[in-house]
Every structure is written in C-alpha cells, then in structure tokens.
Amino acid sequence: VTLGETDLFRALQRLPGVSTRNDLTAELWTRGGRWDQTRVTWDGLPLYNPVHVAGLLSGVNADAVGAAFLHPGVRPAALGEGSAAVLDLRSRPGGGAGALRGVGELSLLSARATLDQRVAGGRGAWMFSARRSYADWAIPAIARAAGVDDTEARFPYHFVELAGRADWYLGRGHTLEVSALHSVDRLTGDIADLLQQSRARWGNTIARATLAAPARVGPLGEVVVRHTLGVSQYLGRTRTGIIDPLVESRWSATGMTPVQGAVRYLSLAGEVTPRADADGAPRPWSAGWELSHQAAWASGALRLGYTLDHTDSTAGRLAGAVGQLAVWGERRLRPTPRLAVAAGLRAEGGPPVPGAGPLGVLRLAPRLTARYAVGDSQT
C-alpha cells in the first residue's frame, strides 16, 4: 500500500519477517517486534522515529538513499543496537558524467526533488534532495474554490525534509565525505473540532563527516582507514495557549500537552578494512571502534503527557546521559564456493549493569552467520 508515492519503509514491509500494525502506517514491525524495537540509522547515526503524519509516511526521501540494508536478526558486528532489527540507510553520492541531473515526484501527499552532479573532472560530487507535504496549502485552496469557508477547512500541518551529501577526492587516495539530513514536522495552527491554541514541532537533524585514507599496516598489508565524526539530534516541542472552555466542552477541541524534550547522540568512530579488490568482492575482514555519548531530557507537564494523570499537571524535568566505548571485529570466510561464514565480536564498555559485579562495565556480543547456496535462487 504505497498511498500514491514512493515510500521506502512500505517497500520493506514486503520482505519476509517484516510486517506492520495496519495499512495506515509505514512503521516496520520485524518478527513481531514493535516499531520502537527496530533501530534506523542514517550513515551510521541513529534516527529517532523517522516517520511523518503519525506514522503514515516514512521520514526518509527514497531519492536521497544510496543503499538500504535491513538486518532482521543477526547483524554485522559494527551495528550494536536494535533488539528486533536494524535498518542501515546510506546517503547517495552524486553521480553522472558531469551534467546536472535531477529527478522529481509529485504525489497525492507530498512533492520532492533531487539534484546531483559530478564536478572538477570527477574529483568531487554533490547531491541535494528536498521534500515537502502540501496539504496545508491545497486543502484551503480547494475549499475556497468550492465556496466553502476555509476557516473550517484548515490543515495546519506540514513536514519538510532536506538531505545532502558532498564527496571530494583530496589526492593520494584520501577522500572526504560530508552528509546531512534535516526532517521536521510542524503543527502551526488550530484544527477545527480537534485542537485549539496548540503549536508543535518535532524531527531529526543529522550531520556527519568521514575522512578515508589508505595506509599500510604491518602484516595486514594495504588497508583503508576511515575516521567519522557525527551528531544526531531529535527535538520535540509543544506549546499551548489559553484554552476556551466553551469550545473544549462543545467540540472536544482541547490543547496539546505542553512538553518539550530532546535526544542528542555524539559519535567519534574509526574503521579499518582491506583495500577493495578490482572485482568488487566482499572484504574478508573489518574492524573498528566507536566512542559515543547520548543525552536525553524532557520537561513540562510530564505526568499529564506520559501517564495521562490529569490530577497532576505540574511542570517537571527528567534528564540523563550515558557514554560508551565499543570495539568490534568481523571475519568473513568462504570454505567452499557455496558456503559463506561471517564471525564477529563486539565489546562495549559503559556504566556498570546493577548487580553484575566488577565485570558489569563490559558487554560482549559474539555473532555468527552462515549462508549456503543450495542453487542459483535458493540459499
């Protein structure tokens, strides 16, 4: 069910083991796990609830995606989150032969456009993508054309997405990648018979820079070292003005709970892999590390907003932070032409787990996968 436009999450719902709550949501329910048990990342950084219109549409423009890897079970050692699954999204680099290229789509719910180009004789490339819903413009215009009072036909909600990436070859095998994503939903006015005196905004912002350089490391031979610095933030805020009790009692048009909160994720990571073969075969091994810090806070009428306790609407505040160091390695083998084996280990260190003793600061996550090709179309 595409709802008339290209939607990456709804396409993934057709894969084995993936379903959803109902046809009205793009959320991914993997092997029975709820949507909040699937971690979605963009260029290695977490996205928090990346959907629009209360889950109706996915919050990622498919034209800005270069690759999407869904791991509905055991995932590579480089990925440490997601109790049910991990959806690893990678931004698309610019391409072509030097001419400006573009693609666009006008659907029933939103409009999108993407431009990309190679520059400087192929040394650099860029991509920029934008997407916006337009029901907040179209519904009042249709109402005025039909002679209907547009004050009763307002739809004061829209979402905006901006994504971009730039790649540049620095020389001597060094490359620099920079990518960013901004996705925001906004409620900008009253909705007749539903909401009054409410304003809200929520969404994700991501920025990432990666420097890749060749090196020669003793017995490992020629390798590629990648250093990545990134930040991901989810911010939500609702505000409510003075509520008219007559409107609230007659039309059940109340105000949103006044709360605000944010989650901020900072990451400094490194990865070492062998230099790619000319035939594009999978690299036989990889290793890396990541130092991350995640902080979250929320303030406002939290008991009213999260426990529906209308007897206590006093303002409160919650805050917390956690740091973590992760080290991982993975080895891929092919004992026979039809059998592929991948073994990995991820070790994470952070705040101690209560009751775990002196080793509670260390978490070990081994993983092993094997794939045997029965035939050309079965594994």
Coordinates of C-alpha atoms in Angstrom, one line a residue:
V1 CA 0.0 0.0 0.0
T2 CA 2.0 3.0 -1.3
L3 CA -0.6 5.7 -0.8
G4 CA 0.3 7.1 -4.2
E5 CA 4.0 7.9 -3.7
T6 CA 7.4 6.2 -3.4
D7 CA 7.9 5.0 0.2
L8 CA 11.0 3.1 1.2
F9 CA 9.5 1.7 4.5
R10 CA 6.4 0.4 2.9
A11 CA 8.5 -1.4 0.3
L12 CA 10.5 -3.1 3.1
Q13 CA 7.2 -4.3 4.6
R14 CA 7.0 -6.8 1.7
L15 CA 10.2 -8.6 2.9
P16 CA 10.0 -11.9 4.8
G17 CA 9.7 -11.4 8.6
V18 CA 8.6 -7.8 8.2
S19 CA 5.0 -6.6 8.8
T20 CA 3.3 -3.6 10.3
R21 CA 0.5 -2.7 12.7
N22 CA -2.0 -1.9 10.0
D23 CA -2.2 -0.4 6.4
L24 CA -2.3 3.1 7.8
T25 CA 1.3 3.2 9.0
A26 CA 4.7 2.9 7.4
E27 CA 6.3 1.6 10.6
L28 CA 8.3 -1.6 10.4
W29 CA 7.3 -4.5 12.8
T30 CA 10.1 -7.1 12.5
R31 CA 9.5 -10.7 13.6
G32 CA 6.6 -9.4 15.8
G33 CA 8.6 -6.7 17.5
R34 CA 7.1 -3.2 17.7
W35 CA 8.4 -0.3 15.7
D36 CA 10.5 1.0 18.6
Q37 CA 12.5 -2.2 18.6
T38 CA 13.9 -1.6 15.1
R39 CA 16.8 0.8 15.0
V40 CA 17.1 3.0 11.9
T41 CA 20.4 4.7 11.1
W42 CA 21.5 7.2 8.5
D43 CA 25.2 7.0 7.6
G44 CA 25.8 5.2 10.9
L45 CA 24.0 7.6 13.1
P46 CA 20.6 6.9 14.8
L47 CA 17.3 8.3 13.5
Y48 CA 14.6 8.6 16.1
N49 CA 11.1 7.6 15.0
P50 CA 11.7 8.7 11.3
V51 CA 8.0 8.8 10.2
H52 CA 5.6 11.6 9.2
V53 CA 1.9 12.2 9.7
A54 CA 1.7 10.0 12.9
G55 CA 3.4 7.1 11.0
L56 CA 1.5 7.3 7.8
L57 CA 4.7 8.0 5.7
S58 CA 8.3 7.2 6.1
G59 CA 10.5 10.1 7.1
V60 CA 13.3 9.5 4.6
N61 CA 13.2 10.6 0.9
A62 CA 13.9 7.5 -1.1
D63 CA 15.7 9.6 -3.8
A64 CA 18.4 10.6 -1.3
V65 CA 19.1 6.9 -0.3
G66 CA 22.0 5.2 -2.0
A67 CA 21.6 1.8 -0.2
A68 CA 19.3 0.3 2.4
F69 CA 20.5 -2.8 4.4
L70 CA 17.8 -4.4 6.6
H71 CA 19.2 -6.9 9.2
P72 CA 16.1 -8.7 10.6
G73 CA 18.2 -10.8 13.0
V74 CA 21.9 -11.2 13.4
R75 CA 23.6 -8.0 12.1
P76 CA 27.2 -7.1 11.4
A77 CA 29.4 -6.5 14.5
A78 CA 29.7 -2.8 13.5
L79 CA 26.0 -2.4 14.4
G80 CA 25.2 -2.7 18.1
E81 CA 21.6 -1.6 18.5
G82 CA 18.1 -2.8 17.6
S83 CA 16.6 -5.6 19.6
A84 CA 14.4 -6.8 16.6
A85 CA 16.2 -5.4 13.6
V86 CA 18.5 -2.7 12.2
L87 CA 17.8 -0.7 9.1
D88 CA 21.1 0.8 7.9
L89 CA 20.5 3.6 5.4
R90 CA 23.3 5.2 3.4
S91 CA 23.1 8.5 1.7
R92 CA 23.5 8.6 -2.1
P93 CA 26.6 10.3 -3.6
G94 CA 26.3 12.4 -6.7
G95 CA 26.9 10.7 -10.0
G96 CA 26.7 11.1 -13.7
A97 CA 29.3 12.3 -16.3
G98 CA 29.4 16.0 -15.2
A99 CA 26.0 17.3 -16.4
L100 CA 23.4 18.4 -13.8
R101 CA 20.9 15.6 -13.2
G102 CA 17.5 15.7 -11.5
V103 CA 14.5 13.7 -10.6
G104 CA 11.2 14.7 -9.0
E105 CA 7.9 13.4 -7.9
L106 CA 4.5 15.0 -7.2
S107 CA 2.3 12.6 -5.3
L108 CA -1.1 12.9 -3.6
L109 CA 0.6 13.8 -0.3
S110 CA 3.9 15.5 -1.0
A111 CA 6.3 16.9 -3.6
R112 CA 10.0 16.0 -3.9
A113 CA 13.0 16.9 -6.0
T114 CA 16.6 15.7 -6.1
L115 CA 19.6 17.2 -7.9
D116 CA 23.1 15.8 -8.2
Q117 CA 26.3 16.3 -10.2
R118 CA 30.0 15.4 -10.6
V119 CA 32.3 18.4 -10.6
A120 CA 36.0 19.2 -11.1
G121 CA 36.6 16.5 -13.7
G122 CA 35.2 13.8 -11.4
R123 CA 37.2 14.8 -8.2
G124 CA 34.0 15.9 -6.5
A125 CA 30.3 15.2 -6.4
W126 CA 27.3 16.6 -4.7
M127 CA 23.6 15.7 -4.1
F128 CA 20.8 17.7 -2.7
S129 CA 17.2 16.5 -2.0
A130 CA 14.1 18.2 -0.7
R131 CA 10.6 17.0 0.1
R132 CA 7.5 18.8 1.5
S133 CA 3.9 18.0 2.1
Y134 CA 1.4 20.5 0.6
A135 CA -1.9 19.6 2.2
D136 CA -1.7 22.8 4.3
W137 CA -1.8 24.8 1.0
A138 CA -4.0 22.6 -1.1
I139 CA -7.0 22.0 1.3
P140 CA -7.8 25.7 1.9
A141 CA -7.4 26.5 -1.8
I142 CA -9.8 23.7 -2.8
A143 CA -12.2 24.9 -0.1
R144 CA -12.2 28.5 -1.4
A145 CA -12.7 27.2 -5.0
A146 CA -15.7 25.2 -3.8
G147 CA -17.1 28.2 -1.9
V148 CA -16.6 26.7 1.5
D149 CA -15.4 28.7 4.4
D150 CA -11.7 28.0 4.6
T151 CA -11.6 28.6 8.4
E152 CA -13.3 25.2 8.7
A153 CA -11.0 23.5 6.1
R154 CA -7.7 24.4 7.5
F155 CA -5.0 21.7 7.8
P156 CA -2.2 23.5 9.7
Y157 CA 0.3 20.6 9.5
H158 CA 3.2 20.0 7.1
F159 CA 6.6 18.2 7.0
V160 CA 9.8 19.2 5.4
E161 CA 12.9 17.1 4.6
L162 CA 16.3 18.3 3.4
A163 CA 19.2 15.9 2.6
G164 CA 22.5 16.5 1.1
R165 CA 25.9 14.9 0.5
A166 CA 29.3 16.1 -0.9
D167 CA 32.3 14.0 -1.8
W168 CA 35.8 15.2 -2.6
Y169 CA 39.0 13.5 -3.6
L170 CA 41.8 15.1 -1.7
G171 CA 44.6 13.3 -3.5
R172 CA 46.9 10.4 -2.7
G173 CA 43.9 8.2 -2.0
H174 CA 42.4 10.5 0.6
T175 CA 38.7 11.2 0.3
L176 CA 36.3 13.4 2.3
E177 CA 32.6 12.7 2.7
V178 CA 30.1 15.1 4.3
S179 CA 26.4 14.4 4.6
A180 CA 23.4 15.9 6.5
L181 CA 19.7 15.3 7.0
H182 CA 17.0 17.5 8.4
S183 CA 13.5 16.2 8.8
V184 CA 10.8 18.2 10.7
D185 CA 7.1 18.0 11.3
R186 CA 5.2 21.2 12.2
L187 CA 1.7 21.9 13.6
T188 CA 1.1 25.6 13.0
G189 CA -2.5 26.3 14.0
D190 CA -5.8 25.1 15.3
I191 CA -7.7 22.2 13.8
A192 CA -11.5 22.6 13.8
D193 CA -13.3 20.4 16.4
L194 CA -10.0 18.8 17.4
L195 CA -7.2 21.1 18.6
Q196 CA -7.1 24.7 19.8
Q197 CA -4.3 27.1 20.8
S198 CA -1.6 24.5 20.0
R199 CA 1.7 24.7 18.2
A200 CA 4.2 21.9 17.9
R201 CA 7.3 20.8 16.0
W202 CA 9.4 17.6 16.1
G203 CA 12.0 15.9 14.0
N204 CA 15.6 14.7 13.4
T205 CA 18.8 16.5 12.4
I206 CA 22.0 14.7 11.4
A207 CA 25.4 15.8 10.3
R208 CA 28.4 13.6 9.5
A209 CA 31.9 13.9 8.1
T210 CA 34.2 11.0 7.1
L211 CA 37.8 11.1 6.1
A212 CA 39.1 8.0 4.4
A213 CA 42.8 7.4 3.8
P214 CA 45.0 4.4 2.6
A215 CA 47.7 3.0 4.8
R216 CA 50.0 0.1 5.1
V217 CA 49.8 -1.7 8.5
G218 CA 52.4 -4.4 9.0
P219 CA 51.1 -7.9 8.4
L220 CA 47.7 -6.5 7.4
G221 CA 49.1 -5.1 4.2
E222 CA 47.3 -2.3 2.3
V223 CA 44.2 -1.1 4.3
V224 CA 41.7 1.8 4.2
V225 CA 41.2 3.7 7.4
R226 CA 38.0 5.7 7.9
H227 CA 37.5 8.3 10.6
T228 CA 34.0 9.6 11.2
L229 CA 32.6 12.4 13.4
G230 CA 28.8 12.7 13.6
V231 CA 25.9 14.2 15.6
S232 CA 22.3 13.2 15.6
Q233 CA 19.5 15.0 17.4
Y234 CA 15.8 14.5 17.8
L235 CA 13.9 17.6 19.2
G236 CA 10.2 17.9 20.1
R237 CA 8.3 20.8 21.5
T238 CA 4.6 21.5 22.0
R239 CA 3.1 24.8 23.2
T240 CA -0.5 25.6 24.3
G241 CA -2.2 29.0 24.7
I242 CA -5.3 29.9 26.7
I243 CA -8.0 27.3 26.1
D244 CA -11.6 28.4 25.5
P245 CA -13.6 26.2 27.8
L246 CA -16.8 26.6 25.7
V247 CA -15.1 25.3 22.6
E248 CA -13.5 22.5 24.5
S249 CA -16.8 21.3 26.0
R250 CA -18.8 21.6 22.8
W251 CA -16.3 20.3 20.2
S252 CA -13.8 18.4 22.4
A253 CA -11.2 20.7 20.9
T254 CA -8.6 20.7 23.6
G255 CA -5.0 21.7 23.6
M256 CA -1.8 19.6 23.3
T257 CA 0.1 18.8 26.5
P258 CA 2.9 21.4 26.9
V259 CA 6.1 19.4 26.9
Q260 CA 9.5 19.6 25.3
G261 CA 12.4 17.2 25.0
A262 CA 15.4 16.1 23.0
V263 CA 17.8 13.3 22.4
R264 CA 21.3 14.1 21.3
Y265 CA 23.9 11.5 20.1
L266 CA 27.5 12.3 19.5
S267 CA 29.9 9.8 17.9
L268 CA 33.6 9.6 17.0
A269 CA 34.4 6.3 15.2
G270 CA 37.0 4.6 13.2
E271 CA 37.1 1.6 10.8
V272 CA 39.9 -0.4 9.1
T273 CA 39.2 -2.6 6.1
P274 CA 41.4 -4.1 3.4
R275 CA 41.6 -2.2 0.1
A276 CA 38.8 -3.3 -2.2
D277 CA 39.7 -5.7 -5.0
A278 CA 39.1 -4.7 -8.6
D279 CA 36.4 -7.4 -8.9
G280 CA 34.4 -5.8 -6.1
A281 CA 34.5 -9.0 -3.9
P282 CA 33.4 -8.6 -0.2
R283 CA 36.3 -7.6 2.0
P284 CA 37.5 -10.6 4.1
W285 CA 37.6 -8.7 7.4
S286 CA 36.9 -5.4 9.1
A287 CA 37.5 -3.9 12.5
G288 CA 36.6 -0.6 14.2
W289 CA 35.8 1.3 17.3
E290 CA 33.2 4.0 18.3
L291 CA 33.1 6.4 21.2
S292 CA 29.6 7.7 21.7
H293 CA 27.7 9.9 24.1
Q294 CA 23.9 10.1 24.3
A295 CA 22.0 12.6 26.4
A296 CA 18.2 13.0 26.7
W297 CA 16.0 15.4 28.6
A298 CA 12.3 16.3 28.8
S299 CA 10.4 19.0 30.7
G300 CA 6.9 20.2 31.1
A301 CA 3.7 18.5 32.2
L302 CA 5.3 15.1 32.0
R303 CA 2.7 13.3 34.2
L304 CA -0.1 14.6 32.1
G305 CA 1.7 13.8 28.9
Y306 CA 3.1 10.4 29.6
T307 CA 0.9 8.8 32.3
L308 CA -2.4 10.7 31.5
D309 CA -2.6 11.8 35.1
H310 CA -4.9 14.8 34.9
T311 CA -4.8 15.3 38.6
D312 CA -1.2 16.5 38.5
S313 CA -0.1 18.8 35.6
T314 CA 2.8 20.5 37.5
A315 CA 5.9 21.0 35.4
G316 CA 8.7 18.5 35.9
R317 CA 12.1 17.7 34.3
L318 CA 13.9 14.5 33.5
A319 CA 17.4 14.2 32.2
G320 CA 20.1 11.6 31.8
A321 CA 23.2 10.8 29.8
V322 CA 25.4 7.7 29.0
G323 CA 28.7 7.3 27.4
Q324 CA 30.0 4.1 25.7
L325 CA 33.1 2.8 24.0
A326 CA 32.7 0.0 21.5
V327 CA 35.3 -2.1 19.8
W328 CA 34.4 -4.7 17.1
G329 CA 35.9 -7.0 14.6
E330 CA 34.5 -9.4 11.9
R331 CA 36.0 -12.1 9.7
R332 CA 34.4 -13.5 6.6
L333 CA 35.4 -16.9 5.2
R334 CA 34.3 -19.0 2.2
P335 CA 35.3 -22.6 3.0
T336 CA 33.6 -23.8 -0.2
P337 CA 32.2 -21.9 -3.3
R338 CA 28.7 -22.4 -1.9
L339 CA 29.3 -21.7 1.8
A340 CA 30.0 -18.3 3.3
V341 CA 30.6 -17.8 7.0
A342 CA 30.9 -14.5 8.9
A343 CA 32.0 -14.4 12.6
G344 CA 32.2 -11.3 14.7
L345 CA 32.7 -10.0 18.2
R346 CA 31.5 -6.6 19.6
A347 CA 32.7 -5.5 23.0
E348 CA 31.0 -2.5 24.6
G349 CA 32.1 -0.7 27.8
G350 CA 29.9 1.8 29.7
P351 CA 28.2 2.4 33.0
P352 CA 28.0 -0.8 35.1
V353 CA 25.0 -3.0 35.0
P354 CA 23.5 -3.2 38.5
G355 CA 24.2 -6.5 40.2
A356 CA 26.7 -7.7 37.6
G357 CA 29.8 -7.3 39.8
P358 CA 33.1 -5.9 38.6
L359 CA 32.6 -7.1 35.0
G360 CA 29.3 -5.2 34.7
V361 CA 31.0 -2.4 32.8
L362 CA 31.8 -4.8 29.9
R363 CA 29.3 -6.3 27.5
L364 CA 30.3 -8.9 24.9
A365 CA 28.2 -9.7 21.9
P366 CA 29.5 -12.5 19.7
R367 CA 27.7 -13.3 16.4
L368 CA 28.0 -16.0 13.8
T369 CA 26.1 -16.4 10.4
A370 CA 26.4 -19.0 7.7
R371 CA 24.9 -19.0 4.2
Y372 CA 24.9 -22.0 2.0
A373 CA 23.8 -21.7 -1.7
V374 CA 21.5 -24.6 -2.5
G375 CA 21.1 -23.4 -6.1
D376 CA 21.0 -20.3 -8.1
S377 CA 17.8 -19.0 -6.5
Q378 CA 17.9 -20.6 -3.0
T379 CA 20.2 -20.2 0.0

